[in-house]
XYZ file of C-alpha atoms in Angstrom:
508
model
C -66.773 73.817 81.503
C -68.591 73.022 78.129
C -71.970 75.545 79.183
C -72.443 78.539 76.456
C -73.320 81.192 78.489
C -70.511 80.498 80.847
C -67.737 80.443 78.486
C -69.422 83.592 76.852
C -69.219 85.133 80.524
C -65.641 84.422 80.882
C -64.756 85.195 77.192
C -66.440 88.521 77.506
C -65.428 91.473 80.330
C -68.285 93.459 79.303
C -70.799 90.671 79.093
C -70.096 89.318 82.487
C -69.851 92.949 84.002
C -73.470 93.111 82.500
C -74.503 89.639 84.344
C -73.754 91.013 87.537
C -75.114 94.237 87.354
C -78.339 93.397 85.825
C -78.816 89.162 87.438
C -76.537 89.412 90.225
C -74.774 86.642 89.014
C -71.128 88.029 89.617
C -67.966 86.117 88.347
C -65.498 87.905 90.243
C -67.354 86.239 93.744
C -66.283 83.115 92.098
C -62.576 83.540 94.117
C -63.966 84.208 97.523
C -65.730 80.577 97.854
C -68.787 79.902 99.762
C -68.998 82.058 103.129
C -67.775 78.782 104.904
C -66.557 75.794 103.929
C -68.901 73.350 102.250
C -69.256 69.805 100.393
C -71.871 68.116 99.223
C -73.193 64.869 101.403
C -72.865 62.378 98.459
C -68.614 63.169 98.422
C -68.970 64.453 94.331
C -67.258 67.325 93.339
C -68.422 71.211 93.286
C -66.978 74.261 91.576
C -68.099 77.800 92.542
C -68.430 79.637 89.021
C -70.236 82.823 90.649
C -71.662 84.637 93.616
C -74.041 86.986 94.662
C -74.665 90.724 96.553
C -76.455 89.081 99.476
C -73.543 86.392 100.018
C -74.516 83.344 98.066
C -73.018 81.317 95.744
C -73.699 79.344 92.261
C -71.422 76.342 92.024
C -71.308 73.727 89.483
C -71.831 69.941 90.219
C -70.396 66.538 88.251
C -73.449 66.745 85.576
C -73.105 70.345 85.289
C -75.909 70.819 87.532
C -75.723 74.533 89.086
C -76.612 74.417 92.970
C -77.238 77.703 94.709
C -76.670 78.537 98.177
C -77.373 81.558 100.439
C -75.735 82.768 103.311
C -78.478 81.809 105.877
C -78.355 78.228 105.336
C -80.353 77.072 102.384
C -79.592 75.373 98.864
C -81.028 73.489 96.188
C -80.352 72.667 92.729
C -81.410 75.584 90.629
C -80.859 73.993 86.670
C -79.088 71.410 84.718
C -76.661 73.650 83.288
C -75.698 77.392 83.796
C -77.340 77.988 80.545
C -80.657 76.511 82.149
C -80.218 78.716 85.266
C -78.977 81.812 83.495
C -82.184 81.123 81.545
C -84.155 81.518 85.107
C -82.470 83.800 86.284
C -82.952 86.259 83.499
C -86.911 85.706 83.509
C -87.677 85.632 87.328
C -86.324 88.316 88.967
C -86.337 87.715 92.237
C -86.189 84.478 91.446
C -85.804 83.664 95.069
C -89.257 84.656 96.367
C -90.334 81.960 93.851
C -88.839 78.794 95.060
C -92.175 78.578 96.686
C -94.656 78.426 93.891
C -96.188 75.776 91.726
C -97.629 75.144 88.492
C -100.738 74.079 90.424
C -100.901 77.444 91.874
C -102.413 78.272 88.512
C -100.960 81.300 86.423
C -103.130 84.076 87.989
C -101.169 83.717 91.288
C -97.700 83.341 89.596
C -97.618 86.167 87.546
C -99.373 87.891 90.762
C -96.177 87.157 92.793
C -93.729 87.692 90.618
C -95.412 91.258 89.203
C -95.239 92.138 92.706
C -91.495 90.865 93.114
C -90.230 92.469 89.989
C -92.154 96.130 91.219
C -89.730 95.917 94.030
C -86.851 95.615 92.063
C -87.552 98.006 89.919
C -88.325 100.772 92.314
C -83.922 100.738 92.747
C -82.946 99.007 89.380
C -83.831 99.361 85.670
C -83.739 95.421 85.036
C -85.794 95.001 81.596
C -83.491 96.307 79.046
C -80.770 94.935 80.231
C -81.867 91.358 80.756
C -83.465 91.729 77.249
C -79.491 92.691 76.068
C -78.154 89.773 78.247
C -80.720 87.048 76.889
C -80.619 88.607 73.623
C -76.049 88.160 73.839
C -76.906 84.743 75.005
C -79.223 83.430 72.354
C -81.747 82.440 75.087
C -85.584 82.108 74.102
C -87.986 84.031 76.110
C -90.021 81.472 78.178
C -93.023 82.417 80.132
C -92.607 82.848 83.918
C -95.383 79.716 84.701
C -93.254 77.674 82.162
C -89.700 79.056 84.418
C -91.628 78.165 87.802
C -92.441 74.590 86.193
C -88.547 74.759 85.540
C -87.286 76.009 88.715
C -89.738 73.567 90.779
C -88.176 70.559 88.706
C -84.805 71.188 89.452
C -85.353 72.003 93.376
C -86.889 68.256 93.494
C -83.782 66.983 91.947
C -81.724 68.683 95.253
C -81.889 65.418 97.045
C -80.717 63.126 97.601
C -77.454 63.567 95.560
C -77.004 67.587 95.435
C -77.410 68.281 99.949
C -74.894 70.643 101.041
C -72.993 70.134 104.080
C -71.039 72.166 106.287
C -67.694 71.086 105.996
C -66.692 71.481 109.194
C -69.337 70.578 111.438
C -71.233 68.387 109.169
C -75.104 69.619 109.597
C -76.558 69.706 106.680
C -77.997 72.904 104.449
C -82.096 73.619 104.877
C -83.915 72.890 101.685
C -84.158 76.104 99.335
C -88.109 75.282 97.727
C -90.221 72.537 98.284
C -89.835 69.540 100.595
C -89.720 66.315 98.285
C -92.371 63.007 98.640
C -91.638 61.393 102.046
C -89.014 58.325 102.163
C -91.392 56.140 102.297
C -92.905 56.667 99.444
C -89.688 55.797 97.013
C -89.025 52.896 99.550
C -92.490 51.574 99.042
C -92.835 51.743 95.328
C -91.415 48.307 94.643
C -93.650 46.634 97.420
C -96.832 48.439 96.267
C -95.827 47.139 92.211
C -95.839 43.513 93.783
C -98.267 43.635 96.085
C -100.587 44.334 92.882
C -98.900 41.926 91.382
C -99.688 39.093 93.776
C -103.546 40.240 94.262
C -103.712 40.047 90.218
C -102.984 35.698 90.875
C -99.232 36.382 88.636
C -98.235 33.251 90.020
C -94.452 33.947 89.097
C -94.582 37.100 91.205
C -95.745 34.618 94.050
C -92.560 32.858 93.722
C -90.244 35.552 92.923
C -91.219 38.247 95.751
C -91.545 35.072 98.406
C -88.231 34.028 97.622
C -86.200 37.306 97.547
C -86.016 38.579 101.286
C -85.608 42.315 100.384
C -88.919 42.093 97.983
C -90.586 39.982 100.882
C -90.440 42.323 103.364
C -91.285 45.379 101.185
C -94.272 43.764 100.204
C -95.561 43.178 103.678
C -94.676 46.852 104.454
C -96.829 47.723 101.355
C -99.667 45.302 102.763
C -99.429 46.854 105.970
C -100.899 49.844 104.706
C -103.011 49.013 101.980
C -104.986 46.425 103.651
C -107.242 44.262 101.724
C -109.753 41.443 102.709
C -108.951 39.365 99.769
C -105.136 39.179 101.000
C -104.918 36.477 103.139
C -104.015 33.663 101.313
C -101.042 35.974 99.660
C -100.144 37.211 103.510
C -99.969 33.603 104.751
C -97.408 32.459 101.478
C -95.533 35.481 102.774
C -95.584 34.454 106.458
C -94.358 31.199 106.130
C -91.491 32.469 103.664
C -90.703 35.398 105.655
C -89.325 32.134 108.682
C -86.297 31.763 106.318
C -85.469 35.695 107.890
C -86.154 34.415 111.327
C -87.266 36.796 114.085
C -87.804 40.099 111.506
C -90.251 42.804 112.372
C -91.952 42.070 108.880
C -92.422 38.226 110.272
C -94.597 39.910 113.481
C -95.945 42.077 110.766
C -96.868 39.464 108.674
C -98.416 37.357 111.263
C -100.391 40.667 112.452
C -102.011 40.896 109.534
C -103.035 36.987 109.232
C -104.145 36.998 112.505
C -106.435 40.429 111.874
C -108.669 38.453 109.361
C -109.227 36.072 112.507
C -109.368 33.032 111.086
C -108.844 30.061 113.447
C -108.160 27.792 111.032
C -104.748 30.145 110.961
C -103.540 29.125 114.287
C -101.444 26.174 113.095
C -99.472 28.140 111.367
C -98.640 30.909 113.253
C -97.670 28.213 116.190
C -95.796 26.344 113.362
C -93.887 29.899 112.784
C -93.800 30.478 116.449
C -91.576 27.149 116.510
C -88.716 27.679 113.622
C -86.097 28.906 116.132
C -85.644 30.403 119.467
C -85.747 33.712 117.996
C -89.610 33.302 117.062
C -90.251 31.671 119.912
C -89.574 34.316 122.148
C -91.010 37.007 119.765
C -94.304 35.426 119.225
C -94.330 33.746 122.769
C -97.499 35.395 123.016
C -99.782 34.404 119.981
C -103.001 32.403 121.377
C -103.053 28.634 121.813
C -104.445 25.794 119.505
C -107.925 26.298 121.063
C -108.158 30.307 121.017
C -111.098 31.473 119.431
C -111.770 34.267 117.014
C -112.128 37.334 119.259
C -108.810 35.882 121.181
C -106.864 35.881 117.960
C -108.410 39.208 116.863
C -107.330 41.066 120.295
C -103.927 39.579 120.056
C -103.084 40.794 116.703
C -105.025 43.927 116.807
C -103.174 45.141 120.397
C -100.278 44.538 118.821
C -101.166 46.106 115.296
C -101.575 49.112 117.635
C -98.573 49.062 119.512
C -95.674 48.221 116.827
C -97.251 48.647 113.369
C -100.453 50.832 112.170
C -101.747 51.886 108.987
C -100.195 55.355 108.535
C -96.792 55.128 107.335
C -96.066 58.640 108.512
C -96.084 57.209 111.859
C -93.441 54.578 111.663
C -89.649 55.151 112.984
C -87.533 56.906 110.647
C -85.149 53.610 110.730
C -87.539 51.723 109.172
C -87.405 53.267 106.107
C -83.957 54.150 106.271
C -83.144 50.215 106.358
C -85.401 49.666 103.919
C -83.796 52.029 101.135
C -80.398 50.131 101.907
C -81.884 47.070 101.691
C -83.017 48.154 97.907
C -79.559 50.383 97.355
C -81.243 53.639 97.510
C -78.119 54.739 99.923
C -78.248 58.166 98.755
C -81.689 58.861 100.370
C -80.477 56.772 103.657
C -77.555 58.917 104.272
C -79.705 62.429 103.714
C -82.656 61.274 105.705
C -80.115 60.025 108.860
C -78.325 63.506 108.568
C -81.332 65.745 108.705
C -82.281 62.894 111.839
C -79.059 63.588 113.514
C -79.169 67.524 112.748
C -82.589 67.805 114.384
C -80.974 66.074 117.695
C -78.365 68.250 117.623
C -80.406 71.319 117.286
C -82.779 70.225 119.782
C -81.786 67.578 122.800
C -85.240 68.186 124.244
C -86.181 65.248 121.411
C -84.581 62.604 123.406
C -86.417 63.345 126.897
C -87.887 60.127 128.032
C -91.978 60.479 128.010
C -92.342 59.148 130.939
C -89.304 61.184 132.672
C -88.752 64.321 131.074
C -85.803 65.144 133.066
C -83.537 62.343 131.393
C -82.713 61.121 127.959
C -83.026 58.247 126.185
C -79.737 58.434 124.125
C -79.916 55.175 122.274
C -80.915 56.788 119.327
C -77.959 58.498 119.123
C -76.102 55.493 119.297
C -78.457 53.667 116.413
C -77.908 56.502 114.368
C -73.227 56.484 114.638
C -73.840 52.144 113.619
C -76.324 53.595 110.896
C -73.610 55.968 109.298
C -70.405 53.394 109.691
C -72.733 50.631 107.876
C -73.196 53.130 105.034
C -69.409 54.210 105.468
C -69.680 57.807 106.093
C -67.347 57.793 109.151
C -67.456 61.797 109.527
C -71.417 61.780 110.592
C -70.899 58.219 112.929
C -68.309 60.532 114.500
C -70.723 63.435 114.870
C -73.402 61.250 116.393
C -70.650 58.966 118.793
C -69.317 62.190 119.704
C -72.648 64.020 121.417
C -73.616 60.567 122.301
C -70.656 59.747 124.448
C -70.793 63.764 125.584
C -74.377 62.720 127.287
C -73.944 59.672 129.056
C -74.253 59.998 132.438
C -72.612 56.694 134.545
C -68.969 55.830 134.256
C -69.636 52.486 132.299
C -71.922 54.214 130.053
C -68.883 56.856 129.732
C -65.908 54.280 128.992
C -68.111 51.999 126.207
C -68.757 55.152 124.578
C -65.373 56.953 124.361
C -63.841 53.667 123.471
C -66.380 53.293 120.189
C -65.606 57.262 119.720
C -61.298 56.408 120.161
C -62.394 53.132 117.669
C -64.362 55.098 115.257
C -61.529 58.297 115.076
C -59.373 56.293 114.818
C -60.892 54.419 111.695
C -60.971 57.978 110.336
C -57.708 58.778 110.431
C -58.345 61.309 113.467
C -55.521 60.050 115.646
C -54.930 62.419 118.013
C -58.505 62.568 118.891
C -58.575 58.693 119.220
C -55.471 59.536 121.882
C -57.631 61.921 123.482
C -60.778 59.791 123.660
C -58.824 56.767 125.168
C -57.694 59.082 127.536
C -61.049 60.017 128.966
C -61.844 56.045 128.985
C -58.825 55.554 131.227
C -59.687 58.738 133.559
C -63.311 56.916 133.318
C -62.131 53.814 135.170
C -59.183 55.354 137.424
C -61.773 57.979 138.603
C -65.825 56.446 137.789
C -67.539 58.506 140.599
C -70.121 55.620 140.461
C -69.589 51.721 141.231
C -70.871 50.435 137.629
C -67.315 49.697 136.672
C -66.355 47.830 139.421
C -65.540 44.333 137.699
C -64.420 45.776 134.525
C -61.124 44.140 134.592
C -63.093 40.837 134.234
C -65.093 41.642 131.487
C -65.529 42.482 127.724
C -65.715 45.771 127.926
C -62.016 45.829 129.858
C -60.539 43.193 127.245
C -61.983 45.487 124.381
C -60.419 49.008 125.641
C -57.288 46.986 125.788
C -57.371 46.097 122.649
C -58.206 49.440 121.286
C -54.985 50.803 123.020
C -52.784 48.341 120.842
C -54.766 48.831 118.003
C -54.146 52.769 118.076
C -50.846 52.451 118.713
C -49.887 50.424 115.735
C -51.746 53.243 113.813
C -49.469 55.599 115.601
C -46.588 53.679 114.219
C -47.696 53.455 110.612
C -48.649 57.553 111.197
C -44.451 57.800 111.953
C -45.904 59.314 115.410
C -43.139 57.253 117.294
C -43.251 59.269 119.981
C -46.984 59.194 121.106
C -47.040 55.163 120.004
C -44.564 55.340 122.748
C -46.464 56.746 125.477
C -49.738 54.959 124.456
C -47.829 51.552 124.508
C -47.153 52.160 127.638
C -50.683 53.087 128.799
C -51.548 50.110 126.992
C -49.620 47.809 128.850
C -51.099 49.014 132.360
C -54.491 48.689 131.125
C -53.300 44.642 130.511
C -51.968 43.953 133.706
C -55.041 45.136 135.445
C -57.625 42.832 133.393
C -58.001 39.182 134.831
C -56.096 36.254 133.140
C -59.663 35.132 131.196
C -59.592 38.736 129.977
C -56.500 39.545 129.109
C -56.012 36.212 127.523
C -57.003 37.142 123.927
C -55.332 40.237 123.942
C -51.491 39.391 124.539
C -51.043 37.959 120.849
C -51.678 41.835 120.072
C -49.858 43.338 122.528
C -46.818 41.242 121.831
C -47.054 42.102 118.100
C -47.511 46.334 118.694
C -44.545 46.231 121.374
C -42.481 44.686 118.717
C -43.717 47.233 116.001
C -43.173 50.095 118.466
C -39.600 48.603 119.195
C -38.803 48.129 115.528
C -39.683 51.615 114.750
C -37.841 53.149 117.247
């Protein structure tokens, strides 16, 4: 560690003996760890350095960044450096009660707060001479308390999306300790909103640039869609008829909603011309109006369906649309958080998944959406957390095999092989036992030839695992999953089963 005031602390018995009586900031907790096992969501290191009397910890990140965490659930980033939260912890006693406050609460209610944290402190603790000692020891400068809560504030905002805490074990992620930060879609927005001024200001190489780069294109619409402008039509329709290069996109629709809003008939030709590039568009703007529509026809058609899919409150659009949209632009980082506090919220409450129009069943696709989400960004441990309550809440047998199978794929992938034996189990006690008739032709379809496969597939991982035994007795479930598929099915899978019975021969 290169931070002063730690190596002072661990240079000095009596100076660190003074840190914990008078800051709570106790070495010796250092040992003991967090209360449970924890990591942070972006995989980078952390090193505990000290703990507190109510259970919580201080641990060090990559950049020296200090993150605290309490015992009820909570972190955030609390300084740069140990110096810089030594520094706040000296001056805000209590610091805690003050992960609240703002600058723009003005200093009159800061000091108010914090004169009426500090009176409770000091009604069991002398705390002003010795923090004066300890910052005094340290070399620190005595900063005002509005200029510490500017400080503290700061670093809280830096928490995500590189500093979340996880629990290690079942992967849910910490609350936030302070303020919430801006919305995704306001960081996924910026660029759009830059080039959307851009184009309105006539920079003619903007025109070509944003039309031509897919990510920028869509961003842009996304930024038109709510910051709507009469003068934008000419720029919406360059967009629109770049935007057929992406074929069927929701930004295309969007784009031709907000052409056809301006209800200009002279538009129709091209939206039918964009209607036509592929089969895609033709079935997704089947229903735009025909060549003689008139302007209240083209109005309606784009504004029922401005209502119905798009809007002018970002706040109101699906989470995955900005989550796609940050990994479009690289911001994975703010992805991965933003699906993991999705996910945690399902978790915590199922009731989120009730179908509106019948309460007493859920729609579960989200679920689903959100374990592809994860393995695109490579963070197999939450897929697995959403596969895993996904396939524990589907309800017919069909529903039950497809999803165990992903679950067996996706555990498998991790390196979780005996749970990939387990899952594959359950798929096979799926279709020997389905209590329902929606698997009744699965030996003749994809779904059959893919469990199959799955089988070999974890059994060669069994092999390379030096689990000869279990390869063993999953090569032979294998095998009677194969017989039972139809010759059309089972045709692409024999190459693979010849090759693992060989492997599982070889090995013994």
């Amino acid at each position: 560690m290169t931070d002063h005031a730690l190596r002072m602390l661990r240079n000095d018995r009596r100076l660190a003996e003074l840190a914990s009586r008078a800051l709570d900031f106790d070495l010796d907790r250092a040992v003991h760890g967090h209360a449970e096992e924890v990591r942070l969501a972006s995989g980078g290191p952390l090193e505990v350095v000290a703990g507190d009397a109510t259970g919580g910890t201080y641990s060090v990140c990559a950049d020296g960044s200090v993150l605290y965490a309490d015992s009820e659930g909570a972190a955030g980033i609390i300084g740069s450096s140990v110096d810089e939260a030594l520094e706040l912890v000296i001056g805000l006693p209590g610091w805690r009660d003050c992960t609240r406050l703002s600058p723009d609460d003005g200093e009159e209610k800061v000091l108010a707060c914090l004169a009426e944290t500090e009176d409770e402190i000091r009604e069991y603790d002398g705390i002003d001479e010795e923090r004066a000692e300890f910052r005094a020891a340290l070399g620190f400068p005595e900063r005002s308390p509005v200029e510490l809560v500017r400080r503290l504030r700061a670093a809280l905002l830096r928490t995500e999306p590189d500093f979340v805490l996880l629990n290690a074990e079942e992967g849910c992620a910490y609350d936030r300790l302070g303020p919430a930060g801006p919305p995704l879609w306001e960081p996924v927005l910026a660029a759009g909103r830059a080039d959307l001024a851009r184009l309105r200001e006539g920079d003619r190489t903007a025109w070509r640039e944003v039309a031509e780069d897919p990510v920028r294109r869509r961003i842009t619409l996304r930024a038109a869609q709510f910051d709507r402008a009469e003068d934008d039509l000419e720029l919406l329709r360059h967009l629109l008829r770049h935007e057929t290069r992406s074929s069927m996109t929701d930004e295309l629709r969007l784009a031709a909603v907000l052409v056809g809003l301006h209800g200009d008939t002279g538009d129709l030709p091209l939206l039918l011309d964009v209607r036509e590039t592929d089969f895609d568009t033709a079935c997704g703007l089947s229903d735009v109006p025909g060549p003689g529509a008139g302007v209240d026809e083209l109005r309606q058609w784009a504004r029922e369906l401005d209502e119905s899919m798009f809007g002018s409150d970002p706040s109101d659009e699906p989470v995955s649309t900005w989550t796609d949209l940050a990994r479009d632009q690289g911001m994975t980082g703010l992805a991965r958080v933003t699906l993991i506090r999705e996910l945690d919220s399902i978790v915590m409450d199922q009731s989120r998944l009730r179908r509106p129009g019948a309460p007493r069943t859920l729609a579960t696709a989200p679920l689903s959406a959100l374990a592809q989400d994860f393995e695109e960004l490579g963070d197999l441990p939450q897929a697995l957390r959403a596969q895993r309550l996904y396939a524990a809440l589907q309800e017919t047998a069909w529903d039950r095999a497809s999803a165990r199978h992903t679950l067996a794929r996706l555990e498998r992938e991790a390196g979780r092989l005996p749970q990939a034996v387990d899952s594959l189990a359950a798929v096979r006690e799926a279709l020997a036992t389905p209590g329902d008739d929606s698997l009744r032709h699965w030996q003749r379809v994809n779904l059959g030839r893919f469990i199959a496969e799955e089988h070999y597939q974890l059994t060669l991982a069994l092999v390379d695992a030096g689990r000869s035994e279990e390869a063993r007795a999953l090569l032979t479930a294998a095998d009677a999953v194969l017989d039972e598929l139809s010759d059309n099915a089972a045709k692409g899978v024999r190459e693979l089963a010849e090759r693992t019975t060989a492997r599982v021969r070889k090995a013994g």
